[in-house]
Short mmCIF file of N, CA and C and ligand atoms in Angstrom, two decimals:
data_model
loop_
_atom_site.label_atom_id
_atom_site.label_comp_id
_atom_site.label_asym_id
_atom_site.label_seq_id
_atom_site.Cartn_x
_atom_site.Cartn_y
_atom_site.Cartn_z
N MET N 1 32.40 -0.33 9.26
CA MET N 1 32.11 0.49 8.07
C MET N 1 30.61 0.76 7.97
N GLY N 2 30.32 1.85 7.28
CA GLY N 2 28.92 2.12 7.03
C GLY N 2 28.35 3.20 7.92
N VAL N 3 29.13 4.20 8.22
CA VAL N 3 28.63 5.27 9.07
C VAL N 3 28.27 6.51 8.26
N GLY N 4 28.64 6.53 6.99
CA GLY N 4 28.43 7.73 6.19
C GLY N 4 26.99 7.89 5.73
N GLU N 5 26.61 9.14 5.47
CA GLU N 5 25.27 9.44 4.97
C GLU N 5 25.37 10.50 3.88
N ALA N 6 24.53 10.35 2.86
CA ALA N 6 24.57 11.32 1.76
C ALA N 6 23.16 11.67 1.28
N VAL N 7 23.03 12.92 0.82
CA VAL N 7 21.80 13.38 0.17
C VAL N 7 22.22 13.97 -1.17
N ILE N 8 21.41 13.74 -2.19
CA ILE N 8 21.69 14.32 -3.51
C ILE N 8 20.61 15.34 -3.86
N PHE N 9 21.02 16.50 -4.35
CA PHE N 9 20.07 17.48 -4.88
C PHE N 9 20.13 17.44 -6.40
N LEU N 10 18.97 17.12 -6.98
CA LEU N 10 18.87 17.01 -8.43
C LEU N 10 17.87 18.07 -8.90
N GLY N 11 18.06 18.54 -10.12
CA GLY N 11 17.10 19.51 -10.64
C GLY N 11 17.77 20.42 -11.63
N PRO N 12 16.97 21.13 -12.42
CA PRO N 12 17.53 22.00 -13.46
C PRO N 12 18.28 23.18 -12.87
N PRO N 13 19.14 23.83 -13.69
CA PRO N 13 19.81 25.04 -13.23
C PRO N 13 18.77 26.09 -12.89
N GLY N 14 19.00 26.81 -11.79
CA GLY N 14 18.08 27.86 -11.40
C GLY N 14 16.94 27.39 -10.50
N ALA N 15 16.93 26.11 -10.13
CA ALA N 15 15.81 25.59 -9.33
C ALA N 15 15.94 25.95 -7.85
N GLY N 16 17.13 26.43 -7.46
CA GLY N 16 17.32 26.77 -6.05
C GLY N 16 18.01 25.67 -5.27
N LYS N 17 18.60 24.71 -5.97
CA LYS N 17 19.31 23.59 -5.30
C LYS N 17 20.39 24.11 -4.37
N GLY N 18 21.21 25.04 -4.86
CA GLY N 18 22.35 25.53 -4.08
C GLY N 18 21.92 26.16 -2.77
N THR N 19 20.88 27.00 -2.84
CA THR N 19 20.36 27.68 -1.65
C THR N 19 19.84 26.68 -0.64
N GLN N 20 19.06 25.74 -1.13
CA GLN N 20 18.45 24.75 -0.23
C GLN N 20 19.50 23.79 0.32
N ALA N 21 20.44 23.40 -0.50
CA ALA N 21 21.50 22.48 -0.05
C ALA N 21 22.36 23.15 1.01
N ALA N 22 22.59 24.46 0.85
CA ALA N 22 23.41 25.19 1.83
C ALA N 22 22.73 25.19 3.19
N ARG N 23 21.43 25.46 3.19
CA ARG N 23 20.71 25.53 4.47
C ARG N 23 20.63 24.15 5.13
N LEU N 24 20.32 23.15 4.32
CA LEU N 24 20.19 21.79 4.87
C LEU N 24 21.53 21.31 5.43
N SER N 25 22.61 21.58 4.71
CA SER N 25 23.92 21.10 5.17
C SER N 25 24.32 21.83 6.45
N ALA N 26 24.00 23.14 6.52
CA ALA N 26 24.35 23.90 7.73
C ALA N 26 23.56 23.38 8.94
N GLU N 27 22.27 23.11 8.73
CA GLU N 27 21.44 22.70 9.87
C GLU N 27 21.69 21.26 10.29
N LEU N 28 22.09 20.42 9.36
CA LEU N 28 22.31 19.00 9.71
C LEU N 28 23.77 18.69 9.99
N GLY N 29 24.64 19.67 9.76
CA GLY N 29 26.06 19.43 9.96
C GLY N 29 26.66 18.54 8.88
N PHE N 30 26.12 18.64 7.67
CA PHE N 30 26.68 17.91 6.54
C PHE N 30 27.61 18.85 5.77
N LYS N 31 28.54 18.27 5.03
CA LYS N 31 29.35 19.06 4.12
C LYS N 31 28.56 19.25 2.83
N LYS N 32 28.48 20.50 2.35
CA LYS N 32 27.85 20.72 1.04
C LYS N 32 28.93 20.59 -0.02
N LEU N 33 28.73 19.66 -0.91
CA LEU N 33 29.72 19.45 -1.97
C LEU N 33 29.09 19.87 -3.29
N SER N 34 29.41 21.10 -3.70
CA SER N 34 28.85 21.66 -4.93
C SER N 34 29.93 21.69 -6.00
N THR N 35 29.77 20.86 -7.02
CA THR N 35 30.79 20.82 -8.07
C THR N 35 30.88 22.16 -8.80
N GLY N 36 29.74 22.82 -8.99
CA GLY N 36 29.74 24.14 -9.65
C GLY N 36 30.56 25.15 -8.84
N ASP N 37 30.36 25.18 -7.51
CA ASP N 37 31.11 26.12 -6.66
C ASP N 37 32.61 25.83 -6.71
N ILE N 38 32.96 24.55 -6.65
CA ILE N 38 34.39 24.18 -6.67
C ILE N 38 35.02 24.61 -7.99
N LEU N 39 34.29 24.37 -9.09
CA LEU N 39 34.82 24.75 -10.40
C LEU N 39 34.95 26.27 -10.51
N ARG N 40 33.92 27.00 -10.05
CA ARG N 40 33.98 28.48 -10.11
C ARG N 40 35.14 29.01 -9.29
N ASP N 41 35.39 28.37 -8.14
CA ASP N 41 36.51 28.80 -7.30
C ASP N 41 37.84 28.59 -8.04
N ASN N 42 37.95 27.47 -8.75
CA ASN N 42 39.17 27.21 -9.53
C ASN N 42 39.34 28.21 -10.66
N VAL N 43 38.21 28.58 -11.29
CA VAL N 43 38.27 29.58 -12.36
C VAL N 43 38.74 30.91 -11.77
N ALA N 44 38.18 31.29 -10.64
CA ALA N 44 38.51 32.57 -10.01
C ALA N 44 39.99 32.62 -9.62
N ARG N 45 40.53 31.49 -9.16
CA ARG N 45 41.93 31.46 -8.73
C ARG N 45 42.89 31.22 -9.89
N GLY N 46 42.33 30.95 -11.07
CA GLY N 46 43.17 30.74 -12.26
C GLY N 46 44.03 29.49 -12.18
N THR N 47 43.54 28.44 -11.50
CA THR N 47 44.29 27.18 -11.42
C THR N 47 44.27 26.49 -12.79
N PRO N 48 45.15 25.50 -13.01
CA PRO N 48 45.11 24.76 -14.28
C PRO N 48 43.73 24.18 -14.56
N LEU N 49 43.10 23.62 -13.53
CA LEU N 49 41.75 23.09 -13.71
C LEU N 49 40.79 24.20 -14.13
N GLY N 50 40.91 25.35 -13.45
CA GLY N 50 40.04 26.48 -13.75
C GLY N 50 40.19 26.96 -15.19
N ARG N 51 41.44 27.02 -15.64
CA ARG N 51 41.68 27.47 -17.03
C ARG N 51 41.10 26.47 -18.02
N GLN N 52 41.17 25.20 -17.65
CA GLN N 52 40.65 24.15 -18.54
C GLN N 52 39.11 24.20 -18.64
N VAL N 53 38.45 24.45 -17.51
CA VAL N 53 36.98 24.34 -17.53
C VAL N 53 36.27 25.65 -17.87
N LYS N 54 36.94 26.78 -17.78
CA LYS N 54 36.25 28.06 -17.98
C LYS N 54 35.49 28.13 -19.32
N PRO N 55 36.16 27.81 -20.45
CA PRO N 55 35.41 27.92 -21.71
C PRO N 55 34.20 26.97 -21.77
N ILE N 56 34.35 25.82 -21.16
CA ILE N 56 33.23 24.85 -21.15
C ILE N 56 32.06 25.42 -20.36
N MET N 57 32.36 25.96 -19.18
CA MET N 57 31.29 26.52 -18.33
C MET N 57 30.66 27.74 -19.00
N ASP N 58 31.48 28.55 -19.65
CA ASP N 58 30.94 29.75 -20.30
C ASP N 58 30.00 29.40 -21.45
N ARG N 59 30.20 28.25 -22.06
CA ARG N 59 29.27 27.81 -23.12
C ARG N 59 28.02 27.19 -22.54
N GLY N 60 28.07 26.77 -21.28
CA GLY N 60 26.92 26.09 -20.68
C GLY N 60 26.98 24.59 -20.86
N ASP N 61 28.14 24.08 -21.27
CA ASP N 61 28.29 22.64 -21.45
C ASP N 61 28.77 21.99 -20.16
N LEU N 62 28.83 20.66 -20.16
CA LEU N 62 29.29 19.94 -18.98
C LEU N 62 30.78 19.68 -19.05
N VAL N 63 31.41 19.77 -17.89
CA VAL N 63 32.82 19.44 -17.73
C VAL N 63 32.94 17.91 -17.80
N PRO N 64 34.03 17.37 -18.41
CA PRO N 64 34.14 15.91 -18.56
C PRO N 64 34.00 15.15 -17.23
N ASP N 65 33.34 14.00 -17.31
CA ASP N 65 33.08 13.18 -16.12
C ASP N 65 34.33 12.88 -15.30
N GLU N 66 35.46 12.57 -15.98
CA GLU N 66 36.68 12.18 -15.24
C GLU N 66 37.14 13.30 -14.31
N LEU N 67 37.05 14.55 -14.80
CA LEU N 67 37.49 15.68 -13.98
C LEU N 67 36.58 15.82 -12.75
N ILE N 68 35.28 15.68 -13.00
CA ILE N 68 34.31 15.82 -11.91
C ILE N 68 34.51 14.71 -10.89
N LEU N 69 34.73 13.50 -11.37
CA LEU N 69 34.86 12.37 -10.45
C LEU N 69 36.13 12.49 -9.61
N ALA N 70 37.18 13.04 -10.20
CA ALA N 70 38.41 13.26 -9.43
C ALA N 70 38.15 14.26 -8.30
N LEU N 71 37.39 15.32 -8.62
CA LEU N 71 37.04 16.32 -7.59
C LEU N 71 36.25 15.69 -6.47
N ILE N 72 35.28 14.89 -6.84
CA ILE N 72 34.39 14.26 -5.85
C ILE N 72 35.18 13.36 -4.92
N ARG N 73 36.08 12.58 -5.49
CA ARG N 73 36.88 11.67 -4.65
C ARG N 73 37.73 12.46 -3.66
N GLU N 74 38.21 13.61 -4.10
CA GLU N 74 39.04 14.44 -3.25
C GLU N 74 38.25 15.08 -2.11
N GLU N 75 37.01 15.45 -2.42
CA GLU N 75 36.22 16.28 -1.48
C GLU N 75 35.22 15.48 -0.66
N LEU N 76 35.12 14.19 -0.90
CA LEU N 76 34.11 13.38 -0.23
C LEU N 76 34.27 13.46 1.29
N ALA N 77 33.15 13.51 1.98
CA ALA N 77 33.19 13.53 3.45
C ALA N 77 32.22 12.48 3.95
N GLU N 78 32.24 12.28 5.26
CA GLU N 78 31.41 11.22 5.81
C GLU N 78 29.92 11.54 5.69
N ARG N 79 29.58 12.81 5.93
CA ARG N 79 28.18 13.23 5.80
C ARG N 79 28.16 14.35 4.77
N VAL N 80 27.54 14.09 3.66
CA VAL N 80 27.70 15.01 2.55
C VAL N 80 26.39 15.24 1.79
N ILE N 81 26.21 16.48 1.34
CA ILE N 81 25.09 16.82 0.48
C ILE N 81 25.66 17.20 -0.88
N PHE N 82 25.28 16.45 -1.89
CA PHE N 82 25.76 16.73 -3.25
C PHE N 82 24.83 17.72 -3.92
N ASP N 83 25.41 18.79 -4.43
CA ASP N 83 24.62 19.83 -5.10
C ASP N 83 25.16 19.99 -6.53
N GLY N 84 24.35 19.61 -7.51
CA GLY N 84 24.81 19.73 -8.90
C GLY N 84 25.66 18.55 -9.34
N PHE N 85 25.65 17.51 -8.60
CA PHE N 85 26.33 16.26 -8.92
C PHE N 85 25.47 15.12 -8.38
N PRO N 86 25.28 14.02 -9.07
CA PRO N 86 25.72 13.75 -10.43
C PRO N 86 24.85 14.44 -11.47
N ARG N 87 25.38 14.60 -12.67
CA ARG N 87 24.67 15.26 -13.75
C ARG N 87 24.60 14.40 -15.00
N THR N 88 25.28 13.26 -14.99
CA THR N 88 25.22 12.34 -16.14
C THR N 88 25.08 10.92 -15.58
N LEU N 89 24.64 10.01 -16.43
CA LEU N 89 24.50 8.62 -15.99
C LEU N 89 25.83 8.02 -15.53
N PRO N 90 26.93 8.22 -16.29
CA PRO N 90 28.22 7.69 -15.79
C PRO N 90 28.59 8.26 -14.42
N GLN N 91 28.29 9.54 -14.18
CA GLN N 91 28.57 10.11 -12.85
C GLN N 91 27.73 9.42 -11.78
N ALA N 92 26.46 9.16 -12.10
CA ALA N 92 25.57 8.51 -11.12
C ALA N 92 26.06 7.10 -10.81
N GLU N 93 26.49 6.40 -11.84
CA GLU N 93 26.97 5.02 -11.63
C GLU N 93 28.27 5.02 -10.82
N ALA N 94 29.14 5.98 -11.12
CA ALA N 94 30.40 6.07 -10.38
C ALA N 94 30.11 6.43 -8.91
N LEU N 95 29.13 7.30 -8.70
CA LEU N 95 28.79 7.67 -7.32
C LEU N 95 28.23 6.46 -6.56
N ASP N 96 27.41 5.67 -7.23
CA ASP N 96 26.89 4.45 -6.58
C ASP N 96 28.03 3.58 -6.09
N ARG N 97 29.04 3.41 -6.94
CA ARG N 97 30.18 2.57 -6.55
C ARG N 97 30.93 3.19 -5.38
N LEU N 98 31.11 4.51 -5.46
CA LEU N 98 31.84 5.21 -4.40
C LEU N 98 31.11 5.10 -3.05
N LEU N 99 29.80 5.26 -3.08
CA LEU N 99 29.01 5.16 -1.85
C LEU N 99 29.10 3.75 -1.28
N GLU N 100 29.04 2.80 -2.17
CA GLU N 100 29.14 1.38 -1.77
C GLU N 100 30.51 1.10 -1.12
N GLU N 101 31.57 1.54 -1.82
CA GLU N 101 32.94 1.31 -1.32
C GLU N 101 33.17 1.95 0.04
N THR N 102 32.57 3.13 0.25
CA THR N 102 32.83 3.86 1.49
C THR N 102 31.76 3.58 2.55
N GLY N 103 30.84 2.68 2.23
CA GLY N 103 29.80 2.35 3.20
C GLY N 103 28.90 3.53 3.54
N THR N 104 28.62 4.35 2.53
CA THR N 104 27.78 5.54 2.74
C THR N 104 26.34 5.26 2.32
N ARG N 105 25.40 5.62 3.20
CA ARG N 105 24.00 5.38 2.93
C ARG N 105 23.39 6.60 2.24
N LEU N 106 22.65 6.36 1.16
CA LEU N 106 21.97 7.44 0.46
C LEU N 106 20.63 7.68 1.15
N LEU N 107 20.49 8.85 1.79
CA LEU N 107 19.25 9.13 2.52
C LEU N 107 18.12 9.50 1.56
N GLY N 108 18.46 10.04 0.41
CA GLY N 108 17.44 10.38 -0.57
C GLY N 108 18.00 11.27 -1.66
N VAL N 109 17.24 11.31 -2.76
CA VAL N 109 17.58 12.20 -3.87
C VAL N 109 16.43 13.18 -3.99
N VAL N 110 16.72 14.45 -3.77
CA VAL N 110 15.68 15.47 -3.82
C VAL N 110 15.64 16.08 -5.22
N LEU N 111 14.50 15.95 -5.88
CA LEU N 111 14.34 16.60 -7.18
C LEU N 111 13.57 17.90 -6.95
N VAL N 112 14.22 19.02 -7.16
CA VAL N 112 13.55 20.31 -6.98
C VAL N 112 12.94 20.70 -8.33
N ASP N 113 11.61 20.68 -8.35
CA ASP N 113 10.83 20.84 -9.58
C ASP N 113 10.39 22.29 -9.77
N VAL N 114 10.81 22.91 -10.87
CA VAL N 114 10.41 24.30 -11.16
C VAL N 114 10.17 24.41 -12.67
N PRO N 115 9.05 25.04 -13.08
CA PRO N 115 8.78 25.17 -14.51
C PRO N 115 9.83 26.04 -15.22
N GLU N 116 10.01 25.75 -16.51
CA GLU N 116 11.12 26.35 -17.25
C GLU N 116 11.10 27.89 -17.29
N GLU N 117 9.94 28.51 -17.47
CA GLU N 117 9.89 29.99 -17.55
C GLU N 117 10.42 30.59 -16.26
N GLU N 118 10.06 29.94 -15.15
CA GLU N 118 10.50 30.44 -13.84
C GLU N 118 12.02 30.28 -13.68
N LEU N 119 12.57 29.19 -14.23
CA LEU N 119 14.02 28.96 -14.14
C LEU N 119 14.78 30.09 -14.82
N VAL N 120 14.32 30.43 -16.03
CA VAL N 120 14.99 31.47 -16.81
C VAL N 120 14.90 32.80 -16.05
N ARG N 121 13.70 33.09 -15.51
CA ARG N 121 13.50 34.33 -14.76
C ARG N 121 14.47 34.41 -13.58
N ARG N 122 14.58 33.30 -12.83
CA ARG N 122 15.45 33.28 -11.65
C ARG N 122 16.92 33.43 -12.03
N MET N 123 17.32 32.79 -13.12
CA MET N 123 18.74 32.87 -13.51
C MET N 123 19.11 34.26 -14.00
N LEU N 124 18.16 34.91 -14.70
CA LEU N 124 18.45 36.27 -15.17
C LEU N 124 18.54 37.23 -13.98
N LYS N 125 17.72 36.98 -12.97
CA LYS N 125 17.77 37.81 -11.76
C LYS N 125 19.10 37.57 -11.03
N ARG N 126 19.52 36.29 -10.96
CA ARG N 126 20.79 35.96 -10.30
C ARG N 126 21.97 36.62 -11.03
N ALA N 127 21.84 36.72 -12.36
CA ALA N 127 22.89 37.36 -13.15
C ALA N 127 23.10 38.79 -12.68
N GLU N 128 21.96 39.49 -12.41
CA GLU N 128 22.05 40.87 -11.93
C GLU N 128 22.69 40.94 -10.55
N LEU N 129 22.30 39.99 -9.68
CA LEU N 129 22.76 40.04 -8.28
C LEU N 129 24.19 39.54 -8.11
N GLU N 130 24.52 38.44 -8.77
CA GLU N 130 25.81 37.79 -8.50
C GLU N 130 26.81 37.93 -9.64
N GLY N 131 26.31 38.27 -10.83
CA GLY N 131 27.20 38.43 -11.97
C GLY N 131 27.90 37.16 -12.42
N ARG N 132 27.20 36.02 -12.30
CA ARG N 132 27.79 34.78 -12.80
C ARG N 132 27.90 34.82 -14.31
N SER N 133 29.09 34.49 -14.84
CA SER N 133 29.30 34.70 -16.27
C SER N 133 28.49 33.74 -17.14
N ASP N 134 27.95 32.65 -16.52
CA ASP N 134 27.13 31.74 -17.35
C ASP N 134 25.64 32.01 -17.18
N ASP N 135 25.27 33.10 -16.50
CA ASP N 135 23.86 33.46 -16.35
C ASP N 135 23.43 34.50 -17.39
N ASN N 136 23.72 34.25 -18.67
CA ASN N 136 23.18 35.12 -19.71
C ASN N 136 22.22 34.27 -20.54
N GLU N 137 21.33 34.96 -21.28
CA GLU N 137 20.22 34.23 -21.87
C GLU N 137 20.65 33.06 -22.76
N GLU N 138 21.66 33.27 -23.56
CA GLU N 138 22.09 32.22 -24.50
C GLU N 138 22.63 30.99 -23.74
N THR N 139 23.48 31.25 -22.76
CA THR N 139 24.06 30.15 -21.99
C THR N 139 22.99 29.46 -21.14
N ILE N 140 22.04 30.24 -20.65
CA ILE N 140 20.95 29.66 -19.86
C ILE N 140 20.18 28.65 -20.71
N ARG N 141 19.86 29.03 -21.94
CA ARG N 141 19.14 28.11 -22.85
C ARG N 141 19.95 26.83 -23.05
N ARG N 142 21.24 27.00 -23.26
CA ARG N 142 22.11 25.84 -23.48
C ARG N 142 22.14 24.95 -22.24
N ARG N 143 22.23 25.56 -21.06
CA ARG N 143 22.28 24.76 -19.83
C ARG N 143 21.00 23.97 -19.63
N LEU N 144 19.88 24.58 -20.01
CA LEU N 144 18.60 23.87 -19.87
C LEU N 144 18.53 22.69 -20.85
N GLU N 145 19.07 22.92 -22.05
CA GLU N 145 19.10 21.86 -23.06
C GLU N 145 19.97 20.69 -22.57
N VAL N 146 21.14 21.03 -22.05
CA VAL N 146 22.06 20.02 -21.53
C VAL N 146 21.41 19.27 -20.37
N TYR N 147 20.68 20.00 -19.54
CA TYR N 147 19.98 19.35 -18.42
C TYR N 147 19.00 18.31 -18.94
N ARG N 148 18.18 18.72 -19.91
CA ARG N 148 17.17 17.80 -20.44
C ARG N 148 17.82 16.56 -21.05
N GLU N 149 18.91 16.80 -21.77
CA GLU N 149 19.54 15.70 -22.50
C GLU N 149 20.35 14.76 -21.58
N LYS N 150 21.17 15.35 -20.70
CA LYS N 150 22.13 14.54 -19.94
C LYS N 150 21.70 14.23 -18.52
N THR N 151 20.98 15.15 -17.90
CA THR N 151 20.72 14.99 -16.46
C THR N 151 19.32 14.44 -16.18
N GLU N 152 18.35 14.83 -17.02
CA GLU N 152 16.98 14.36 -16.77
C GLU N 152 16.86 12.83 -16.68
N PRO N 153 17.65 12.07 -17.47
CA PRO N 153 17.55 10.60 -17.34
C PRO N 153 17.84 10.09 -15.92
N LEU N 154 18.50 10.90 -15.11
CA LEU N 154 18.80 10.47 -13.73
C LEU N 154 17.53 10.39 -12.89
N ILE N 155 16.51 11.12 -13.30
CA ILE N 155 15.24 11.08 -12.55
C ILE N 155 14.72 9.64 -12.54
N GLN N 156 14.70 9.06 -13.72
CA GLN N 156 14.22 7.68 -13.83
C GLN N 156 15.17 6.70 -13.13
N TYR N 157 16.45 6.98 -13.25
CA TYR N 157 17.48 6.13 -12.64
C TYR N 157 17.23 6.02 -11.13
N TYR N 158 16.99 7.17 -10.48
CA TYR N 158 16.79 7.15 -9.03
C TYR N 158 15.37 6.75 -8.65
N GLU N 159 14.43 7.01 -9.57
CA GLU N 159 13.06 6.58 -9.32
C GLU N 159 13.02 5.04 -9.22
N LYS N 160 13.72 4.40 -10.14
CA LYS N 160 13.77 2.93 -10.16
C LYS N 160 14.37 2.37 -8.89
N LYS N 161 15.32 3.09 -8.32
CA LYS N 161 15.94 2.63 -7.08
C LYS N 161 15.07 2.92 -5.86
N GLY N 162 13.98 3.69 -6.11
CA GLY N 162 13.06 4.00 -5.02
C GLY N 162 13.56 5.04 -4.04
N VAL N 163 14.46 5.91 -4.50
CA VAL N 163 15.03 6.90 -3.58
C VAL N 163 14.68 8.34 -3.96
N LEU N 164 13.91 8.50 -5.05
CA LEU N 164 13.64 9.87 -5.54
C LEU N 164 12.51 10.54 -4.75
N GLN N 165 12.74 11.77 -4.32
CA GLN N 165 11.72 12.56 -3.63
C GLN N 165 11.49 13.83 -4.45
N ARG N 166 10.30 13.93 -5.07
CA ARG N 166 10.00 15.14 -5.84
C ARG N 166 9.48 16.22 -4.92
N VAL N 167 10.05 17.42 -5.05
CA VAL N 167 9.62 18.53 -4.22
C VAL N 167 9.27 19.70 -5.12
N ASP N 168 8.12 20.32 -4.86
CA ASP N 168 7.72 21.50 -5.62
C ASP N 168 8.65 22.66 -5.23
N GLY N 169 9.36 23.18 -6.23
CA GLY N 169 10.34 24.23 -5.96
C GLY N 169 9.79 25.64 -6.07
N LEU N 170 8.46 25.77 -6.26
CA LEU N 170 7.84 27.10 -6.32
C LEU N 170 7.42 27.53 -4.92
N GLY N 171 7.51 28.82 -4.65
CA GLY N 171 7.14 29.33 -3.33
C GLY N 171 8.34 29.99 -2.70
N THR N 172 8.20 30.36 -1.45
CA THR N 172 9.32 31.03 -0.78
C THR N 172 10.38 29.99 -0.45
N PRO N 173 11.64 30.44 -0.26
CA PRO N 173 12.70 29.51 0.14
C PRO N 173 12.33 28.72 1.40
N ASP N 174 11.67 29.37 2.36
CA ASP N 174 11.26 28.67 3.59
C ASP N 174 10.27 27.55 3.30
N GLU N 175 9.31 27.84 2.42
CA GLU N 175 8.31 26.82 2.08
C GLU N 175 8.97 25.61 1.41
N VAL N 176 9.88 25.91 0.47
CA VAL N 176 10.54 24.82 -0.26
C VAL N 176 11.39 24.00 0.72
N TYR N 177 12.06 24.72 1.62
CA TYR N 177 12.92 24.04 2.60
C TYR N 177 12.10 23.08 3.48
N ALA N 178 10.93 23.54 3.92
CA ALA N 178 10.08 22.69 4.77
C ALA N 178 9.64 21.45 4.00
N ARG N 179 9.33 21.62 2.72
CA ARG N 179 8.94 20.46 1.90
C ARG N 179 10.08 19.46 1.79
N ILE N 180 11.29 19.98 1.63
CA ILE N 180 12.46 19.10 1.47
C ILE N 180 12.68 18.28 2.74
N ARG N 181 12.60 18.93 3.88
CA ARG N 181 12.81 18.21 5.14
C ARG N 181 11.74 17.16 5.34
N ALA N 182 10.51 17.52 4.98
CA ALA N 182 9.41 16.55 5.12
C ALA N 182 9.61 15.38 4.18
N ALA N 183 10.03 15.68 2.95
CA ALA N 183 10.21 14.61 1.96
C ALA N 183 11.32 13.64 2.39
N LEU N 184 12.37 14.19 2.97
CA LEU N 184 13.50 13.33 3.40
C LEU N 184 13.23 12.68 4.76
N GLY N 185 12.27 13.26 5.48
CA GLY N 185 11.98 12.76 6.83
C GLY N 185 13.16 12.97 7.77
N ILE N 186 13.87 14.09 7.57
CA ILE N 186 15.00 14.39 8.47
C ILE N 186 14.93 15.84 8.94
P1 LIG Z 201 26.13 24.82 -11.39
O1 LIG Z 201 26.66 25.86 -10.48
O2 LIG Z 201 25.83 23.52 -10.67
O3 LIG Z 201 24.97 25.29 -12.21
O4 LIG Z 201 27.31 24.46 -12.41
C1 LIG Z 201 27.86 25.45 -13.27
C2 LIG Z 201 28.62 24.78 -14.41
O5 LIG Z 201 29.68 23.97 -13.89
C3 LIG Z 201 27.81 23.81 -15.27
O6 LIG Z 201 27.09 24.49 -16.28
C4 LIG Z 201 28.90 22.90 -15.81
O7 LIG Z 201 29.62 23.53 -16.85
C5 LIG Z 201 29.83 22.78 -14.63
N1 LIG Z 201 29.45 21.64 -13.75
C6 LIG Z 201 29.02 21.72 -12.46
N2 LIG Z 201 28.77 20.50 -11.96
C7 LIG Z 201 29.04 19.61 -12.95
C8 LIG Z 201 28.95 18.20 -13.06
N3 LIG Z 201 28.53 17.43 -12.03
N4 LIG Z 201 29.31 17.63 -14.24
C9 LIG Z 201 29.74 18.38 -15.27
N5 LIG Z 201 29.82 19.71 -15.25
C10 LIG Z 201 29.48 20.34 -14.10
#
């Protein structure tokens, strides 16, 4: 046991986690496990889960931990990059247990740091390009509030464990990507 490896991408909505996680997972041969993407796919297909979470996502609130943890257990792979998970302390604690049980080593937690004005600008631009229904100004404000309240405490949680890598998320995608690889040393 103990052959698995995992990386976590942490950071506010709009920081570019998804883009960077996609590139890193493709280049390293890791599975990208994005809870937001899985939920959006369920909403698009109109599954029972999708119908349940759509109003929550449209408000910018978080989906209950139990639902998210069930998804994670289903989708876990040996080499995985988590994008947008964990987002609450109970999720982080559950992930610790899961990694322990499966003998998976946490290579690092990347915090993609971007100032708030820039986050809003990026999300409004993404709204034009991708038409995500939660990329409107009101929901964006709510998502940032939820991030500060529920997810920001994870920064300290992982800092205490000595696994947090802060990366400046401003600049071109290539620049940010190079910083991430350097920070993780992979
Ligand atoms: P994202 O694409 O990561 O910004 O996620 C979009 C939305 O999906 C969030 O605003 C939440 O409603 C929901 N969501 C995604 N990941 C999680 C998670 N780990 N815990 C709770 N809700 C989540």
